[in-house]
Coordinates of C-alpha atoms in Angstrom, one line a residue:
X183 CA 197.6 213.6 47.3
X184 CA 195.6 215.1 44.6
X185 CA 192.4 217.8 45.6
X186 CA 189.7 219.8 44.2
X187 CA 190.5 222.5 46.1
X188 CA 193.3 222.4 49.1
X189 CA 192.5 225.1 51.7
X190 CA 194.8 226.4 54.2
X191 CA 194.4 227.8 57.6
X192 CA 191.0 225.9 59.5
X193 CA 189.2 228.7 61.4
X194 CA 186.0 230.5 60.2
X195 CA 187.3 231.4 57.0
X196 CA 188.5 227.7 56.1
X197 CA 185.6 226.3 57.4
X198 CA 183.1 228.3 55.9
X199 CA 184.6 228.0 52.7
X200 CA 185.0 223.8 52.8
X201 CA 181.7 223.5 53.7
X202 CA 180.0 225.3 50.5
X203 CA 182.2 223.9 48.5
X204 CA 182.1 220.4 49.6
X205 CA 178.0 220.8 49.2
X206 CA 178.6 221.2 45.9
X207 CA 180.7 218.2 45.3
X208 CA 184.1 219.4 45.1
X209 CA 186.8 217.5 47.4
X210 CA 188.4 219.3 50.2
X211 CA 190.9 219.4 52.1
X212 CA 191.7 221.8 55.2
X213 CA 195.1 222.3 56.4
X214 CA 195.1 223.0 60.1
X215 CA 198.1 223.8 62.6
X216 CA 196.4 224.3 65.6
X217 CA 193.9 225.9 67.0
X218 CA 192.2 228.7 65.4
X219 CA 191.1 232.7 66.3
X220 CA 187.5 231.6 66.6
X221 CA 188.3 229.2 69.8
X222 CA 189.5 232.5 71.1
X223 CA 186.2 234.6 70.5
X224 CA 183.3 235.3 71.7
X225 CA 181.0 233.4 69.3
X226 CA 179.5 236.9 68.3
X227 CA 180.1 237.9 64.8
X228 CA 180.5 241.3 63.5
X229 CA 179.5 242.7 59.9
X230 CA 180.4 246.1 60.4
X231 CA 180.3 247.8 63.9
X232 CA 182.3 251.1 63.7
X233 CA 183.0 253.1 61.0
X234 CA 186.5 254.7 60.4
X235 CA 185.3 258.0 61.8
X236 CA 184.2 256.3 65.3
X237 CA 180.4 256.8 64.2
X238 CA 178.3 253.3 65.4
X239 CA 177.0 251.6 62.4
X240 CA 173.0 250.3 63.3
X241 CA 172.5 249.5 59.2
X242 CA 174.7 247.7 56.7
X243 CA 173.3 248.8 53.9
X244 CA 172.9 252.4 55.1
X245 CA 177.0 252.9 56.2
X246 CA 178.3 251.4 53.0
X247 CA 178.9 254.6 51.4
X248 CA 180.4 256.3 54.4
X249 CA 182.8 253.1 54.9
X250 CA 183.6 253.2 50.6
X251 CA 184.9 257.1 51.5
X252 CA 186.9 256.3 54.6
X253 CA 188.1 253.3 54.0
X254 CA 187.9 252.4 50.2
X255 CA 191.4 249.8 50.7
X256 CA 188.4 248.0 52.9
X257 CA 187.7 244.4 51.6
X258 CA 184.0 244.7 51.3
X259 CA 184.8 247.8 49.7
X260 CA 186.7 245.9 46.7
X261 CA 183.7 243.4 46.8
X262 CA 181.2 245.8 46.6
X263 CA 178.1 246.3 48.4
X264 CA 175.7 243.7 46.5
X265 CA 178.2 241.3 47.1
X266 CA 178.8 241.8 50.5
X267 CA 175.3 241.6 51.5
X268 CA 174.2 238.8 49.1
X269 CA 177.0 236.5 51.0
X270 CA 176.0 238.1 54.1
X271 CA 172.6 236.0 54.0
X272 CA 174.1 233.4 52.7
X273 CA 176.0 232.8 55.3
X274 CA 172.9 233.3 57.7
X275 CA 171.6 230.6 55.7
X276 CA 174.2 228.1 56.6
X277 CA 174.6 229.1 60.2
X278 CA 171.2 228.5 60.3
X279 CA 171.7 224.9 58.7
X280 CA 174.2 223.8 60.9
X281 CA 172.3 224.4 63.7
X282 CA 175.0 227.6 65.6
X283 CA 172.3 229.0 67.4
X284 CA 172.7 232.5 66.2
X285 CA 170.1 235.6 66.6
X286 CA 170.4 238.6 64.0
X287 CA 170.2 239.6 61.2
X288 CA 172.1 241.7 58.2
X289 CA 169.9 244.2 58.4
X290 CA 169.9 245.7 61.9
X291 CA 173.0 245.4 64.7
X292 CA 172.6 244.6 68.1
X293 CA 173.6 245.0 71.2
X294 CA 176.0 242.2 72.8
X295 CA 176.8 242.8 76.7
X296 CA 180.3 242.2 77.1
X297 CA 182.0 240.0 80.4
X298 CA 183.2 243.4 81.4
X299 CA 179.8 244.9 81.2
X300 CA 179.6 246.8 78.4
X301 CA 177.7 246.8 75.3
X302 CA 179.1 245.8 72.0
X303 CA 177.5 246.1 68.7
X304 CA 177.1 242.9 66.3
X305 CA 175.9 241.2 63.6
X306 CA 175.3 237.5 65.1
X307 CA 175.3 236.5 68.5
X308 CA 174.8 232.7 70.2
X309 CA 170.3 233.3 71.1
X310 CA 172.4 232.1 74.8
X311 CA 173.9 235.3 75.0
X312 CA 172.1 238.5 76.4
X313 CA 171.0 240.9 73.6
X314 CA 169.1 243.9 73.3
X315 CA 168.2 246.3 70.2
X316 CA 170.1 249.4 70.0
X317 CA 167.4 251.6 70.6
X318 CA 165.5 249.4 73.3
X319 CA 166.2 249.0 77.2
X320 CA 166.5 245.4 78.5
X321 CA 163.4 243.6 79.3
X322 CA 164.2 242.4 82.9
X323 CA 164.4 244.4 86.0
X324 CA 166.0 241.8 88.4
X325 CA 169.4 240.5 87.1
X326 CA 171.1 237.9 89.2
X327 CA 174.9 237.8 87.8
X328 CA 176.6 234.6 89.5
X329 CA 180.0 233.3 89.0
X330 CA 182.0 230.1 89.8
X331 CA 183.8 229.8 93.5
X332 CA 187.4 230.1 92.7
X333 CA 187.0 230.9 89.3
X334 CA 188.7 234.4 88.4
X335 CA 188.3 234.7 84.7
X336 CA 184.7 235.8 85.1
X337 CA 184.0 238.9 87.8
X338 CA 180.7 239.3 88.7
X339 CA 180.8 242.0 90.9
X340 CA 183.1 243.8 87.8
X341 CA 180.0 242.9 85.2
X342 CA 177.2 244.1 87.5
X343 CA 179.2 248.0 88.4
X344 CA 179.5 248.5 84.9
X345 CA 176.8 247.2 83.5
X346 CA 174.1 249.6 84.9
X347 CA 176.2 252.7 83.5
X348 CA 174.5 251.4 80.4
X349 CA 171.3 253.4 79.7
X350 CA 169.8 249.8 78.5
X351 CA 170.2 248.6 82.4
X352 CA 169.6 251.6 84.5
X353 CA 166.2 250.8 84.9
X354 CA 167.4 247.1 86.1
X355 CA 168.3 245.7 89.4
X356 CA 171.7 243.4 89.9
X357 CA 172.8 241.0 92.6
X358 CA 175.6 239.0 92.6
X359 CA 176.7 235.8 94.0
X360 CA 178.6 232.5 93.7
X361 CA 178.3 229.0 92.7
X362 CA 179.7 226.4 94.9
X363 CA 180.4 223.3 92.5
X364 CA 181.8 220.7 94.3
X365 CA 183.1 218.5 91.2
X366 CA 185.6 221.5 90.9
X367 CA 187.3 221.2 93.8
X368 CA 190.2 219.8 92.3
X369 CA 190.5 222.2 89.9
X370 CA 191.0 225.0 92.1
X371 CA 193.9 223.5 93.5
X372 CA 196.3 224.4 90.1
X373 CA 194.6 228.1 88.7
X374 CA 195.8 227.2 85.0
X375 CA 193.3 224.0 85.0
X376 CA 191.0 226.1 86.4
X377 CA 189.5 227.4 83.1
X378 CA 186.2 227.3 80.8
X379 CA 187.2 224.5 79.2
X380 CA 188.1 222.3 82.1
X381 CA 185.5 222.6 83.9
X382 CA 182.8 221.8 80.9
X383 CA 184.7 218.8 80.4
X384 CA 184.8 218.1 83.6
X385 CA 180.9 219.2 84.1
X386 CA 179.8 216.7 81.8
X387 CA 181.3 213.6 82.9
X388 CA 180.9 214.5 86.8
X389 CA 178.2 216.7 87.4
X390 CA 175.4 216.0 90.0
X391 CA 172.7 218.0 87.8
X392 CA 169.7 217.9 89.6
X393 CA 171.7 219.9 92.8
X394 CA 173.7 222.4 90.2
X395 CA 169.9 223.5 89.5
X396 CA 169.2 224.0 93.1
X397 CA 172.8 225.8 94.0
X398 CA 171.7 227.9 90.5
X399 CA 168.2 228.8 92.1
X400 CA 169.4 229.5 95.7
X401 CA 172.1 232.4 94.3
X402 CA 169.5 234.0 92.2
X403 CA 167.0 234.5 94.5
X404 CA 164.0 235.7 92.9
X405 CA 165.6 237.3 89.8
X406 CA 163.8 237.3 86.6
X407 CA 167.2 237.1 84.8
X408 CA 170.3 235.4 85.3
X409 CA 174.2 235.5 83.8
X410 CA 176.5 232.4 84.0
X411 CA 180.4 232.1 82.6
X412 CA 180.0 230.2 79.7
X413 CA 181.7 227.1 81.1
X414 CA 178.3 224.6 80.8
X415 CA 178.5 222.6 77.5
X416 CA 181.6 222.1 75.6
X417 CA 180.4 220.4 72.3
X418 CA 177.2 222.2 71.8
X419 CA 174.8 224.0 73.7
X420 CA 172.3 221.5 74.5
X421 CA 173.7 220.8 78.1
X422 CA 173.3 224.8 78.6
X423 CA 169.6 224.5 77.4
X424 CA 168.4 221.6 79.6
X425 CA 170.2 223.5 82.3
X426 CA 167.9 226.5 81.4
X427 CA 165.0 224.3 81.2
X428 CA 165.3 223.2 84.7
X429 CA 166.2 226.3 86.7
X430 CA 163.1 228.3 85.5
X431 CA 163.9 231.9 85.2
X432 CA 165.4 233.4 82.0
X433 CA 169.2 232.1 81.8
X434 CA 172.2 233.7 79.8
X435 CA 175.7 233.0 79.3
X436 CA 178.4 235.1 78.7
X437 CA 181.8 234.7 77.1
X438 CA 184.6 234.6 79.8
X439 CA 188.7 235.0 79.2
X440 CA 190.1 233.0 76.3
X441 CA 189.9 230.3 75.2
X442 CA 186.2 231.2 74.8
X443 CA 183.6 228.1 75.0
X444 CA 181.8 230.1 72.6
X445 CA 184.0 230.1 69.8
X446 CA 185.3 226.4 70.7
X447 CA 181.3 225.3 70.3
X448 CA 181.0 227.0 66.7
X449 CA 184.5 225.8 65.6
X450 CA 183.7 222.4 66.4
X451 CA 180.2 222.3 65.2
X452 CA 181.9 223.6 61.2
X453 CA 184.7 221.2 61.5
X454 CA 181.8 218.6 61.9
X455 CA 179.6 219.4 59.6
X456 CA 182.6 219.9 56.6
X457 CA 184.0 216.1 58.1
X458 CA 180.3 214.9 57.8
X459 CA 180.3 215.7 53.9
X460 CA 183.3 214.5 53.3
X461 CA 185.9 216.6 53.9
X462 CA 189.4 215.7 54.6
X463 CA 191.0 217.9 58.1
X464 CA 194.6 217.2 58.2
X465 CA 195.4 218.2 61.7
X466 CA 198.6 219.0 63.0
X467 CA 200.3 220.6 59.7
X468 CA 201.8 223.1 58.4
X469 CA 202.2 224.4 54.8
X470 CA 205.5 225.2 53.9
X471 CA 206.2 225.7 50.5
X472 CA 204.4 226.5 47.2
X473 CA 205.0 225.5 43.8
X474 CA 204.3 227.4 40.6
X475 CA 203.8 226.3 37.5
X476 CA 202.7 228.8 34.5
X477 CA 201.6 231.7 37.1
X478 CA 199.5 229.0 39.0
X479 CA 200.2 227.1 42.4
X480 CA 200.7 223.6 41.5
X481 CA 201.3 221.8 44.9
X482 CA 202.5 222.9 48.4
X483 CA 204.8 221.1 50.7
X484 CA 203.9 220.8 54.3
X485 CA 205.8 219.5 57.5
X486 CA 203.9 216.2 57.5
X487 CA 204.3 215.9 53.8
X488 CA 208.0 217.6 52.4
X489 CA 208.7 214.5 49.9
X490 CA 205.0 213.8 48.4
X491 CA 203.2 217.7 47.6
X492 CA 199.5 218.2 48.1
X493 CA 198.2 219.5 45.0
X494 CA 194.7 220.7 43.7
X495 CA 193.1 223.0 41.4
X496 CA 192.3 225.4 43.6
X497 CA 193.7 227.0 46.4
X498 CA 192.3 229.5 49.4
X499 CA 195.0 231.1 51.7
X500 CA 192.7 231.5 54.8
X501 CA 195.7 231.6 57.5
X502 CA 195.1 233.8 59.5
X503 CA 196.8 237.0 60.7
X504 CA 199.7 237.7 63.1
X505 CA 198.0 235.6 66.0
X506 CA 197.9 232.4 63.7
X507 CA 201.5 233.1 61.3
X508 CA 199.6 233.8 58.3
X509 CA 201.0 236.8 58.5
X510 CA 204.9 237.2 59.9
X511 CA 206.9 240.5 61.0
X512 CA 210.8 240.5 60.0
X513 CA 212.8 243.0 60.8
X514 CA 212.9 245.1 57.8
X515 CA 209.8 243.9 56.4
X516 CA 205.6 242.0 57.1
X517 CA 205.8 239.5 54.9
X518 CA 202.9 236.3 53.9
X519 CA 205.3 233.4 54.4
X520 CA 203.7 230.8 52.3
X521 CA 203.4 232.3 48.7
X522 CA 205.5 235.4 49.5
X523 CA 201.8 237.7 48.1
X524 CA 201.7 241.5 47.9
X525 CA 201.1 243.0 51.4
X526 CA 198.9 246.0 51.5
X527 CA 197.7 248.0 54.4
X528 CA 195.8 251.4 55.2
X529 CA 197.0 255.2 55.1
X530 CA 200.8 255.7 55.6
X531 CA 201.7 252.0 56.2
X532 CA 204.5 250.7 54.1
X533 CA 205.1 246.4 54.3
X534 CA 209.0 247.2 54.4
X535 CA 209.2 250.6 56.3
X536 CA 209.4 249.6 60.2
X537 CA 208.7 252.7 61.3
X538 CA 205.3 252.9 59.1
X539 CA 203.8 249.8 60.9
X540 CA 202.9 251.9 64.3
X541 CA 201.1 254.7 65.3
X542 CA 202.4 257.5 68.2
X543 CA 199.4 257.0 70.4
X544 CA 199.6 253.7 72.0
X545 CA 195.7 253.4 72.0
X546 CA 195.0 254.3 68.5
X547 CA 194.3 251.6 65.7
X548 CA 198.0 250.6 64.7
X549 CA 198.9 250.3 61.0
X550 CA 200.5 247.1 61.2
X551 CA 197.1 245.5 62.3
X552 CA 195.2 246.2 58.7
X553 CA 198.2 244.4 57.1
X554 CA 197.2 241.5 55.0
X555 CA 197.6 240.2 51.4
X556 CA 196.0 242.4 48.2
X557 CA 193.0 240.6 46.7
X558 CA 190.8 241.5 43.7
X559 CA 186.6 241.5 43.5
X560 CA 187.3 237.4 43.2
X561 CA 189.4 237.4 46.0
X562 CA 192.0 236.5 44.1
X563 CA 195.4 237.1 45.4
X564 CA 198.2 239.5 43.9
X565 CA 201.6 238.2 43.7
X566 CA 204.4 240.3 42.3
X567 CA 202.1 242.5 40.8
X568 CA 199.7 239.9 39.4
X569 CA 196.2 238.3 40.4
X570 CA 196.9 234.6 40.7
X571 CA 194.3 232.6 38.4
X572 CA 193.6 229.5 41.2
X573 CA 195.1 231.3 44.2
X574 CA 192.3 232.8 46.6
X575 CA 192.3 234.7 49.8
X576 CA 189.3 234.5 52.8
X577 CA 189.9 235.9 56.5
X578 CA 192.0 238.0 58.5
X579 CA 194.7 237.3 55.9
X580 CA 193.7 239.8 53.5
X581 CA 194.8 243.3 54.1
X582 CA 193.4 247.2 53.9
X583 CA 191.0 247.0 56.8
X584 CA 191.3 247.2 60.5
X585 CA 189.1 244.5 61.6
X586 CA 189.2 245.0 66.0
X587 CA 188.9 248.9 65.2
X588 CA 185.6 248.5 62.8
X589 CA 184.6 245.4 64.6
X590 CA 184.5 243.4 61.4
X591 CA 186.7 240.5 61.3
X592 CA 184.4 237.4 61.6
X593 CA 182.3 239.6 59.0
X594 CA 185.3 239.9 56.1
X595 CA 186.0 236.1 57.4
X596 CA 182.8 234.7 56.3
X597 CA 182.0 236.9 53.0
X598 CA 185.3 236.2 51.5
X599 CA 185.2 232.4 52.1
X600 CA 182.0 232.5 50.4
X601 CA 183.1 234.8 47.4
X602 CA 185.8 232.7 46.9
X603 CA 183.8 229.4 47.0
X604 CA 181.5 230.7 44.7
X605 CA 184.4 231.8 42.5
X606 CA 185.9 228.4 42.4
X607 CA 182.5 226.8 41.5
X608 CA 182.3 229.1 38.7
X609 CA 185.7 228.3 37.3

């Protein structure tokens, strides 16, 4: 099989990526083995929401420098600022195309309130989620925050303590209470069915709607605000707005324990949209070998294909970290398993020194997690010293930042995909 560009690894990154370039004509393929960090998140995305010194960023544009002096192995700080934010909008563009649902903007963070009640910033969130400026308190007083009989990965009682610590809800007002469902009664009967997933699924085949909205309005009360678990709508999240529609008072959902609806809506809506213009997912696979030819990958083996290579002109590395195996820890050494790339990190950490790869406080941001591959202003990968001419890099794979500590993961995910598109469509 013979592609424009073959891209491996079909989260955020890959996705992202495919999508641009398969507007623009070029053939795709995604290799996927499973699923991906986004089903796992909690469909907000982050451009930047700490610095390295702990300061809160509220402005992009306006923490660039600082983030350039703390952290200059940072990815956007290779990329430069223009760069960053120019893909940055783009990308708000295309979320914006494919219909995600998103509220935000480049220019100004928000707050997201967290399952456990706090308040996180971000660049993106689902408009289902509750948000609130930085600077502003929340515009309702009477919160109702109602959970699912029997269901324990969402605590409302947990939510609703912490929650008015917050100076944004101290002003507010919070009951809680339950939902009695009783489609899900045989659900509760095994605890590991009894997630998110299964009961959207379940939800929308078996539902009785007209007396979920009347079990939804007898918990609240006379709230002016309610929080659900997000566990209405698997697909999309139209069932979750004609749910809204009907109850009356304003609605929100929030993400619950993983696997996160949230990030299973988004995933599925960009694996639709790049199928719908014509790209190729092979599902189910796994890259397993390169092959170079005159400092270029030529073709890759994979587990479904080890006799008959995938080859293309392009490829983006988009694997993943740790969590996915686009990156893997050996004894003596972090390596990138499928084209063997440089591995870089931050401060002290050395890819074949053990001992470099944690910190001595357990709670502090370890080295090992900013490991990743070295990439250039293309986001072209190094490999034995050496920039790879048709080799790029988008995600968490890429080294030199830590993305949970700055709370910019999905942000590096999405501007590097699009760098490296744009790249490729200028070769």
């Amino acid at each position: 099989m013979n592609f424009d560009v073959v891209i491996i690894g079909g989260g955020l990154a890959g996705l992202t990526c495919g999508i641009v370039l398969q507007q623009a004509g070029k053939r795709c393929a995604i290799i996927n083995n499973g699923q991906a960090a986004i089903d796992f998140s909690s469909g907000s995305l982050d451009l930047l929401s700490r610095l390295p010194s702990g300061r809160l960023v509220e402005d992009f544009c306006k923490s660039y420098e600082a983030l350039a002096t703390e952290q200059p192995e940072h990815p956007y700080c290779i990329l430069g600022k223009q760069q960053v934010l120019a893909k940055a909008q783009q990308f708000e563009r295309l979320a914006a195309e494919i219909k995600l649902d998103l509220v935000g903007s480049h220019t100004q963070n928000h707050f997201r309130v967290t399952p456990l009640g706090s308040l996180r910033a971000s660049w993106l969130s689902p408009n289902s989620v509750p948000t609130l400026a930085l600077s502003e308190p929340f515009p309702f007083q009477r919160i109702a925050v109602l959970g699912i009989e029997g269901y324990h990965d969402f605590q409302p009682q947990l939510l609703a303590a912490n929650l008015v610590k917050n100076t944004a809800f101290k002003h507010c007002e919070l009951i809680t209470g339950f939902l009695n469902i009783p489609e899900l009664d045989h659900l509760r009967d095994n605890a590991r069915e009894f997630r998110s997933v299964n009961i959207a699924q379940l939800l929308a085949h078996k539902l009785a709607f007209d007396d979920l909205v009347a079990e939804i309005k007898s918990a609240a009360k006379n709230a002016e605000a309610i929080f659900l678990p997000a566990c209405f709508g698997l697909d999309d999240q139209r069932f979750f707005d004609q749910l809204k529609a009907a109850v009356g008072p304003a609605m929100f959902e929030l993400p619950t324990l993983p696997p996160s609806l949230l990030g299973i809506r988004q995933h599925h809506q960009l694996r639709q949209r790049f199928e719908q213009l014509g790209g190729l997912s092979i599902n189910g696979d796994r890259a397993l070998r390169a092959v170079f030819e005159q400092q270029k990958v030529a073709k890759i083996h994979t587990q479904l294909h080890q006799e008959n290579a995938i080859s293309a002109r392009h490829f983006v590395l988009a694997t993943g970290s740790f969590f996915s195996n686009g990156l893997i820890a050996e004894f003596e050494q972090i390596v990138e398993p499928l084209f063997r790339a440089d591995i870089i990190g931050c401060e002290n950490f050395v890819p074949t020194d053990r001992l470099s790869w944690t910190a001595n406080r357990f709670a502090a941001a370890q080295p090992y997690q900013a490991a990743g591959v070295a990439i250039n202003a293309q986001c072209q990968v190094r490999k034995d010293g050496q920039f790879m001419a048709n080799l790029y890099a988008a995600g968490n794979v890429i080294g030199g930042y830590h993305g949970i500590e700055l709370g910019c993961g999905s942000g590096v995910a999405v501007v590097t995909a699009l760098t490296a598109a744009e790249q490729i469509l200028a070769g």
